[in-house]
Coordinates of C-alpha atoms in Angstrom, one line a residue:
Chain A
M1 CA 46.1 2.5 -40.1
N2 CA 44.0 4.6 -42.4
D3 CA 45.0 4.5 -46.1
A4 CA 44.3 8.1 -46.6
R5 CA 46.7 9.5 -44.1
E6 CA 49.5 8.9 -41.7
V7 CA 49.2 9.0 -38.0
V8 CA 52.5 9.6 -36.2
V9 CA 53.0 9.7 -32.5
L10 CA 55.8 11.8 -31.2
R11 CA 57.2 11.3 -27.8
Y12 CA 58.4 14.6 -26.5
G13 CA 61.3 14.2 -24.1
H14 CA 62.9 11.1 -22.6
R15 CA 65.2 10.6 -19.6
P16 CA 67.2 7.4 -20.1
G17 CA 66.7 5.0 -17.3
R18 CA 63.8 6.7 -15.6
D19 CA 61.5 6.9 -18.6
D20 CA 62.5 3.7 -20.4
R21 CA 59.3 1.8 -19.6
M22 CA 57.0 4.7 -20.1
T23 CA 58.5 5.6 -23.5
T24 CA 58.4 1.9 -24.5
H25 CA 54.7 1.8 -23.5
V26 CA 54.0 4.9 -25.6
G27 CA 55.5 3.2 -28.6
L28 CA 53.8 -0.1 -28.1
T29 CA 50.4 1.6 -27.5
A30 CA 50.9 3.7 -30.6
R31 CA 51.5 0.5 -32.6
A32 CA 48.7 -1.6 -31.0
L33 CA 46.1 1.1 -31.3
G34 CA 46.5 2.1 -34.9
A35 CA 49.2 4.7 -35.4
D36 CA 51.6 4.2 -38.4
R37 CA 54.8 5.3 -36.8
V38 CA 56.3 6.5 -33.5
V39 CA 59.1 9.1 -33.2
F40 CA 61.3 8.9 -30.1
P41 CA 64.0 11.2 -28.9
D42 CA 67.4 9.9 -30.0
N43 CA 68.4 9.0 -26.5
A44 CA 65.6 6.4 -26.3
G45 CA 67.4 3.7 -28.3
Q46 CA 66.5 1.0 -25.9
S47 CA 62.8 1.7 -26.2
A48 CA 63.1 1.8 -30.0
E49 CA 64.7 -1.6 -30.0
T50 CA 61.9 -3.1 -27.9
V51 CA 59.2 -1.7 -30.1
R52 CA 61.0 -2.9 -33.2
D53 CA 61.4 -6.3 -31.7
I54 CA 57.7 -6.6 -31.0
T55 CA 56.9 -5.4 -34.5
D56 CA 59.2 -8.1 -35.9
R57 CA 57.4 -10.8 -33.9
F58 CA 53.8 -9.6 -33.9
G59 CA 53.6 -7.8 -37.2
G60 CA 53.2 -4.4 -38.8
P61 CA 53.6 -2.3 -40.7
F62 CA 54.8 0.1 -37.9
G63 CA 57.7 2.5 -38.1
V64 CA 60.0 3.4 -35.2
E65 CA 62.3 6.5 -35.6
L66 CA 64.9 8.1 -33.4
R67 CA 65.2 11.9 -34.0
D68 CA 67.0 14.7 -32.1
D69 CA 65.0 17.6 -33.4
Q70 CA 61.6 17.1 -31.9
T71 CA 60.7 20.7 -31.6
A72 CA 61.6 21.2 -35.2
I73 CA 59.5 18.2 -36.2
V74 CA 56.5 19.7 -34.6
R75 CA 57.1 23.2 -35.9
N76 CA 57.6 22.0 -39.5
W77 CA 54.9 19.4 -39.6
E78 CA 52.9 19.6 -42.8
G79 CA 49.6 18.5 -41.4
T80 CA 47.6 18.6 -38.2
V81 CA 49.2 18.6 -34.8
A82 CA 47.2 17.3 -31.8
H83 CA 49.0 17.7 -28.4
L84 CA 47.8 15.7 -25.5
T85 CA 47.8 17.7 -22.3
M86 CA 45.6 17.8 -19.2
Y87 CA 45.3 21.6 -19.9
G88 CA 43.7 21.0 -23.3
E89 CA 40.1 21.0 -24.6
R90 CA 38.1 18.0 -23.7
V91 CA 38.6 15.1 -26.0
Q92 CA 34.9 14.4 -26.2
D93 CA 34.4 18.0 -27.5
V94 CA 37.2 18.0 -30.1
E95 CA 37.7 14.4 -31.4
G96 CA 35.2 15.0 -34.2
D97 CA 37.1 18.2 -35.3
V98 CA 40.4 16.3 -35.3
R99 CA 38.9 13.6 -37.5
E100 CA 37.5 16.3 -39.8
A101 CA 40.9 18.1 -40.0
V102 CA 42.6 15.0 -41.4
A103 CA 39.6 13.5 -43.3
G104 CA 40.9 14.7 -46.6
G105 CA 44.0 12.6 -46.4
G106 CA 46.1 14.9 -44.2
D107 CA 48.7 13.7 -41.8
L108 CA 48.3 13.8 -38.1
L109 CA 51.0 14.2 -35.5
V110 CA 50.0 13.3 -32.0
V111 CA 52.4 14.8 -29.4
V112 CA 52.8 13.0 -26.1
G113 CA 54.7 14.9 -23.5
G114 CA 57.2 13.3 -21.2
E115 CA 59.3 16.1 -19.9
K116 CA 58.1 19.7 -19.8
V117 CA 56.7 20.7 -23.2
P118 CA 57.7 24.2 -24.4
W119 CA 55.0 26.8 -24.7
E120 CA 55.8 27.1 -28.4
L121 CA 54.3 23.7 -28.9
Y122 CA 51.0 24.6 -27.3
E123 CA 50.8 27.5 -29.8
R124 CA 51.8 25.4 -32.8
A125 CA 49.3 22.6 -32.0
D126 CA 46.1 22.8 -33.9
F127 CA 44.5 21.0 -31.0
N128 CA 45.6 20.8 -27.4
V129 CA 43.5 17.9 -26.2
G130 CA 42.8 16.7 -22.6
V131 CA 41.7 13.1 -22.0
T132 CA 40.1 14.4 -18.8
N133 CA 41.7 17.5 -17.2
Q134 CA 43.0 15.3 -14.5
P135 CA 46.6 14.2 -13.9
H136 CA 47.0 10.6 -14.9
S137 CA 49.2 8.9 -17.5
E138 CA 50.4 9.9 -21.0
V139 CA 50.0 6.3 -22.0
A140 CA 46.4 6.2 -20.9
G141 CA 45.7 9.5 -22.6
L142 CA 47.2 8.3 -25.9
A143 CA 45.3 5.0 -25.7
V144 CA 41.9 6.7 -25.3
F145 CA 42.7 9.4 -27.8
L146 CA 43.6 6.8 -30.5
D147 CA 40.6 4.6 -29.8
R148 CA 38.3 7.6 -30.2
L149 CA 40.2 9.0 -33.2
F150 CA 39.7 5.7 -35.1
E151 CA 36.3 5.0 -33.5
G152 CA 37.4 1.5 -32.5
A153 CA 38.3 0.5 -36.1
E154 CA 41.9 0.0 -35.0
L155 CA 40.9 -3.0 -32.9
D156 CA 40.1 -4.9 -36.1
R157 CA 43.4 -4.2 -37.7
E158 CA 45.1 -7.1 -39.6
W159 CA 48.8 -7.5 -39.0
E160 CA 51.3 -8.2 -41.8
D161 CA 54.6 -10.2 -41.6
A162 CA 53.9 -11.5 -38.1
D163 CA 55.7 -14.5 -36.7
R164 CA 53.0 -15.2 -34.2
R165 CA 49.5 -14.4 -33.3
V166 CA 47.5 -14.6 -30.1
M167 CA 44.2 -16.3 -30.3
P168 CA 41.5 -14.4 -28.4
E169 CA 39.7 -16.8 -26.0
A170 CA 37.6 -16.9 -22.9
T171 CA 40.1 -18.8 -20.8
G172 CA 43.5 -19.6 -22.2
K173 CA 46.9 -18.4 -23.4
T174 CA 47.2 -19.6 -26.9
V175 CA 49.8 -18.4 -29.4
V176 CA 49.9 -19.7 -32.9
D177 CA 52.3 -19.3 -35.8
A178 CA 50.9 -16.4 -37.9
G179 CA 49.0 -17.8 -40.9
D180 CA 47.9 -20.8 -38.9
D181 CA 44.3 -20.4 -37.8
G182 CA 44.8 -22.8 -34.9
S183 CA 42.1 -25.2 -36.0
E184 CA 44.5 -27.9 -37.0
P185 CA 47.4 -28.1 -34.6
G186 CA 50.6 -29.4 -36.2
D187 CA 54.2 -28.3 -36.5
G188 CA 54.3 -24.8 -35.4
G189 CA 50.6 -25.0 -34.6
P190 CA 49.0 -23.7 -31.4
T191 CA 51.0 -23.8 -28.3
T192 CA 49.5 -23.2 -24.9
A193 CA 51.7 -21.1 -22.7
D194 CA 52.6 -22.4 -19.2
R195 CA 49.8 -22.3 -16.8
D196 CA 51.4 -22.2 -13.4
Chain B
M1 CA 31.4 6.3 -10.7
N2 CA 28.1 4.6 -11.2
D3 CA 25.7 4.9 -8.3
A4 CA 24.5 1.3 -8.7
R5 CA 27.8 -0.4 -8.3
E6 CA 31.4 -0.2 -7.4
V7 CA 34.2 -0.5 -9.9
V8 CA 37.5 -1.5 -8.3
V9 CA 40.8 -1.9 -10.1
L10 CA 43.2 -4.4 -8.6
R11 CA 46.8 -4.1 -9.6
Y12 CA 48.2 -7.7 -9.5
G13 CA 51.9 -7.7 -8.5
H14 CA 54.4 -4.9 -8.0
R15 CA 58.2 -4.8 -7.9
P16 CA 59.2 -1.8 -5.8
G17 CA 61.5 0.5 -7.7
R18 CA 61.1 -1.0 -11.1
D19 CA 57.2 -0.8 -11.2
D20 CA 56.7 2.3 -9.2
R21 CA 55.7 4.5 -12.1
M22 CA 53.6 1.9 -13.9
T23 CA 51.7 1.1 -10.7
T24 CA 51.2 4.8 -10.0
H25 CA 49.9 5.3 -13.5
V26 CA 47.5 2.4 -13.1
G27 CA 46.1 4.1 -10.0
L28 CA 45.9 7.5 -11.5
T29 CA 44.2 6.1 -14.6
A30 CA 41.7 4.2 -12.5
R31 CA 40.8 7.4 -10.7
A32 CA 40.7 9.7 -13.7
L33 CA 38.6 7.3 -15.8
G34 CA 35.9 6.5 -13.4
A35 CA 36.8 3.7 -11.1
D36 CA 35.8 4.1 -7.5
R37 CA 38.8 2.5 -5.8
V38 CA 42.2 0.9 -6.6
V39 CA 43.8 -1.9 -4.6
F40 CA 47.6 -2.1 -4.7
P41 CA 49.9 -4.8 -3.3
D42 CA 51.1 -3.8 0.1
N43 CA 54.7 -3.2 -1.1
A44 CA 53.4 -0.3 -3.4
G45 CA 53.1 2.2 -0.6
Q46 CA 54.9 4.9 -2.6
S47 CA 52.4 4.6 -5.5
A48 CA 49.5 4.7 -3.0
E49 CA 50.8 7.9 -1.5
T50 CA 51.1 9.6 -4.9
V51 CA 47.5 8.6 -5.9
R52 CA 46.2 9.8 -2.5
D53 CA 48.0 13.1 -2.9
I54 CA 46.5 13.7 -6.3
T55 CA 43.0 12.8 -4.9
D56 CA 43.5 15.3 -2.1
R57 CA 44.4 18.0 -4.5
F58 CA 42.2 17.3 -7.5
G59 CA 39.2 15.7 -5.8
G60 CA 37.4 12.4 -5.4
P61 CA 35.8 10.4 -4.1
F62 CA 38.4 7.8 -4.9
G63 CA 39.8 5.1 -2.6
V64 CA 43.3 3.7 -2.4
E65 CA 44.0 0.5 -0.5
L66 CA 47.1 -1.6 0.2
R67 CA 46.5 -5.3 0.6
D68 CA 48.7 -8.4 0.8
D69 CA 46.1 -11.0 -0.3
Q70 CA 45.5 -10.2 -3.9
T71 CA 44.8 -13.7 -5.0
A72 CA 42.3 -14.1 -2.2
I73 CA 40.6 -10.9 -3.1
V74 CA 40.0 -12.1 -6.6
R75 CA 39.0 -15.6 -5.4
N76 CA 36.5 -14.3 -2.9
W77 CA 35.1 -11.3 -4.9
E78 CA 31.4 -11.2 -4.7
G79 CA 30.6 -9.8 -8.0
T80 CA 32.0 -9.8 -11.5
V81 CA 35.7 -10.2 -12.3
A82 CA 37.2 -8.8 -15.5
H83 CA 40.9 -9.7 -16.1
L84 CA 42.7 -7.6 -18.7
T85 CA 45.1 -9.8 -20.7
M86 CA 46.3 -9.9 -24.3
Y87 CA 45.2 -13.5 -24.4
G88 CA 41.6 -12.7 -23.6
E89 CA 38.4 -12.2 -25.7
R90 CA 38.3 -9.0 -27.8
V91 CA 37.1 -6.0 -25.8
Q92 CA 34.8 -4.9 -28.6
D93 CA 33.1 -8.4 -28.4
V94 CA 32.6 -8.6 -24.7
E95 CA 32.3 -5.0 -23.4
G96 CA 28.5 -5.2 -23.7
D97 CA 28.4 -8.5 -21.7
V98 CA 30.5 -7.0 -18.9
R99 CA 28.2 -4.0 -18.7
E100 CA 25.2 -6.4 -18.6
A101 CA 26.7 -8.5 -15.9
V102 CA 27.0 -5.5 -13.5
A103 CA 23.9 -3.6 -14.7
G104 CA 21.8 -4.9 -11.8
G105 CA 24.0 -3.1 -9.3
G106 CA 26.8 -5.7 -9.1
D107 CA 30.3 -4.9 -8.2
L108 CA 33.1 -5.1 -10.8
L109 CA 36.7 -6.0 -10.1
V110 CA 39.1 -5.1 -12.9
V111 CA 42.3 -7.0 -12.6
V112 CA 45.4 -5.5 -14.2
G113 CA 48.5 -7.7 -14.3
G114 CA 51.9 -6.5 -13.5
E115 CA 53.9 -9.6 -12.8
K116 CA 52.9 -13.1 -14.0
V117 CA 49.3 -13.7 -13.1
P118 CA 48.5 -17.2 -11.8
W119 CA 46.4 -19.5 -13.9
E120 CA 43.8 -19.7 -11.1
L121 CA 43.0 -16.1 -11.9
Y122 CA 42.2 -16.8 -15.5
E123 CA 39.8 -19.5 -14.4
R124 CA 38.1 -17.3 -11.7
A125 CA 37.7 -14.4 -14.0
D126 CA 34.2 -14.1 -15.5
F127 CA 35.8 -12.3 -18.4
N128 CA 39.4 -12.4 -19.7
V129 CA 39.5 -9.4 -21.9
G130 CA 42.0 -8.3 -24.5
V131 CA 42.3 -4.7 -25.5
T132 CA 43.8 -5.9 -28.7
N133 CA 45.6 -9.2 -28.6
Q134 CA 48.9 -7.4 -29.0
P135 CA 51.5 -6.7 -26.4
H136 CA 51.4 -3.1 -25.3
S137 CA 50.7 -1.5 -21.9
E138 CA 48.5 -2.4 -19.0
V139 CA 47.9 1.3 -18.5
A140 CA 46.7 1.7 -22.0
G141 CA 44.5 -1.4 -21.7
L142 CA 42.9 -0.2 -18.5
A143 CA 42.2 3.2 -20.0
V144 CA 40.5 1.9 -23.1
F145 CA 38.6 -0.7 -21.1
L146 CA 37.2 1.9 -18.6
D147 CA 36.3 4.4 -21.4
R148 CA 34.4 1.7 -23.1
L149 CA 32.8 0.3 -20.0
F150 CA 31.4 3.7 -19.0
E151 CA 30.7 4.6 -22.7
G152 CA 32.5 7.9 -22.2
A153 CA 30.3 9.0 -19.3
E154 CA 33.4 9.0 -17.0
L155 CA 34.7 12.0 -18.9
D156 CA 31.9 14.2 -17.6
R157 CA 32.5 13.2 -14.0
E158 CA 32.3 16.0 -11.4
W159 CA 35.0 16.0 -8.7
E160 CA 34.2 16.6 -5.0
D161 CA 36.5 18.2 -2.4
A162 CA 39.0 19.3 -4.9
D163 CA 41.5 22.1 -4.1
R164 CA 42.1 22.9 -7.7
R165 CA 40.7 22.5 -11.1
V166 CA 42.2 22.7 -14.6
M167 CA 40.2 24.8 -17.0
P168 CA 40.0 23.1 -20.4
E169 CA 41.1 25.5 -23.1
A170 CA 42.4 25.6 -26.7
T171 CA 45.8 27.2 -25.8
G172 CA 46.6 27.7 -22.2
K173 CA 47.6 26.1 -18.8
T174 CA 45.0 27.5 -16.4
V175 CA 44.4 26.1 -12.9
V176 CA 41.8 27.6 -10.7
D177 CA 40.8 27.1 -7.1
A178 CA 38.0 24.6 -7.1
G179 CA 34.6 26.3 -6.8
D180 CA 36.0 29.3 -8.6
D181 CA 34.8 29.3 -12.2
G182 CA 37.6 31.4 -13.4
S183 CA 35.5 34.3 -14.6
E184 CA 36.5 36.7 -11.9
P185 CA 40.1 36.3 -11.0
G186 CA 41.0 37.3 -7.5
D187 CA 42.7 35.9 -4.5
G188 CA 43.1 32.3 -5.2
G189 CA 41.6 32.8 -8.7
P190 CA 43.0 31.6 -12.0
T191 CA 46.7 31.3 -12.2
T192 CA 48.5 30.7 -15.5
A193 CA 51.3 28.3 -15.2
D194 CA 54.7 29.2 -16.5
R195 CA 55.0 29.4 -20.2
D196 CA 58.6 28.9 -20.8

């Protein structure tokens, strides 16, 4: 989401069936919270399809890639690597350093483990980062990390080429055609979702 | 985590099998990021067991409850209700209001939808809150909401009655017996996890 650099989320490992929803949620969270692209293992085609479908409907730009060489991607990354792990340094201690490392326009690879991550990756990472040192959820860790990395700016992102847009409101479920601000309902104007 | 009030996360809806991991991650995220208690639907016993097990090993206090009357819990909640939904007001706009609403020592119920949430709940909620108005993950939404609610203070939480503690470090996977600061390894001292 930052002009000066690319932020890519790499999902390390995926067990088809068992991990489908978690991997999909990693991808959707990466998109919603300001990353430019997600890289899934090549056996996560179903998750990739879901994330692409959401991008088609709710906008981008956001890239989704399937790759079979995840360890090599990390090893050969020309830029900064931040690996999210409960064993890492505290996010509140290192988030400023991560921002500084990419401030000059460098690219950032954020590695989110699913299956067991090889020790080589801990060593290659410029930052092993713990969003708490407690066991919880890679999706939660990614979300907090991105929100802190971008210091909340990702929440104000504008989406391009969206078909639809949700109108934030105190009580309601309103979706409008993108480009329509909802003030003058008409063809393709605001629709209120079912309220049963 | 705040002395003056209780923050409870209610997981609305659960489909055994399909939702087990998501519900577990909601519970673990609630615990790791500063809530006092999680309430699961009564058919989510497996997720409850996992979260209790983590609490036994990594510390608390953190409560896990199974209840069959989720709609009634929300309806009868004596305190503030914040419902996380992509249709809600922007978290960056209302987080201060939520903090203010509970500042006097009120209790906060944070509702996290799984299955379709009834319209009644949108109306009962004091705040319908969107962590972005994009479709992503209830776990990610909960994580960002709690981190913002507590303004990061939850990351410094101390855990009681823990059997083990992870030592934050730049490169390593070190777990120590709780109470042991890791400086003098001995029986039950630091152990380094396998590095294969």
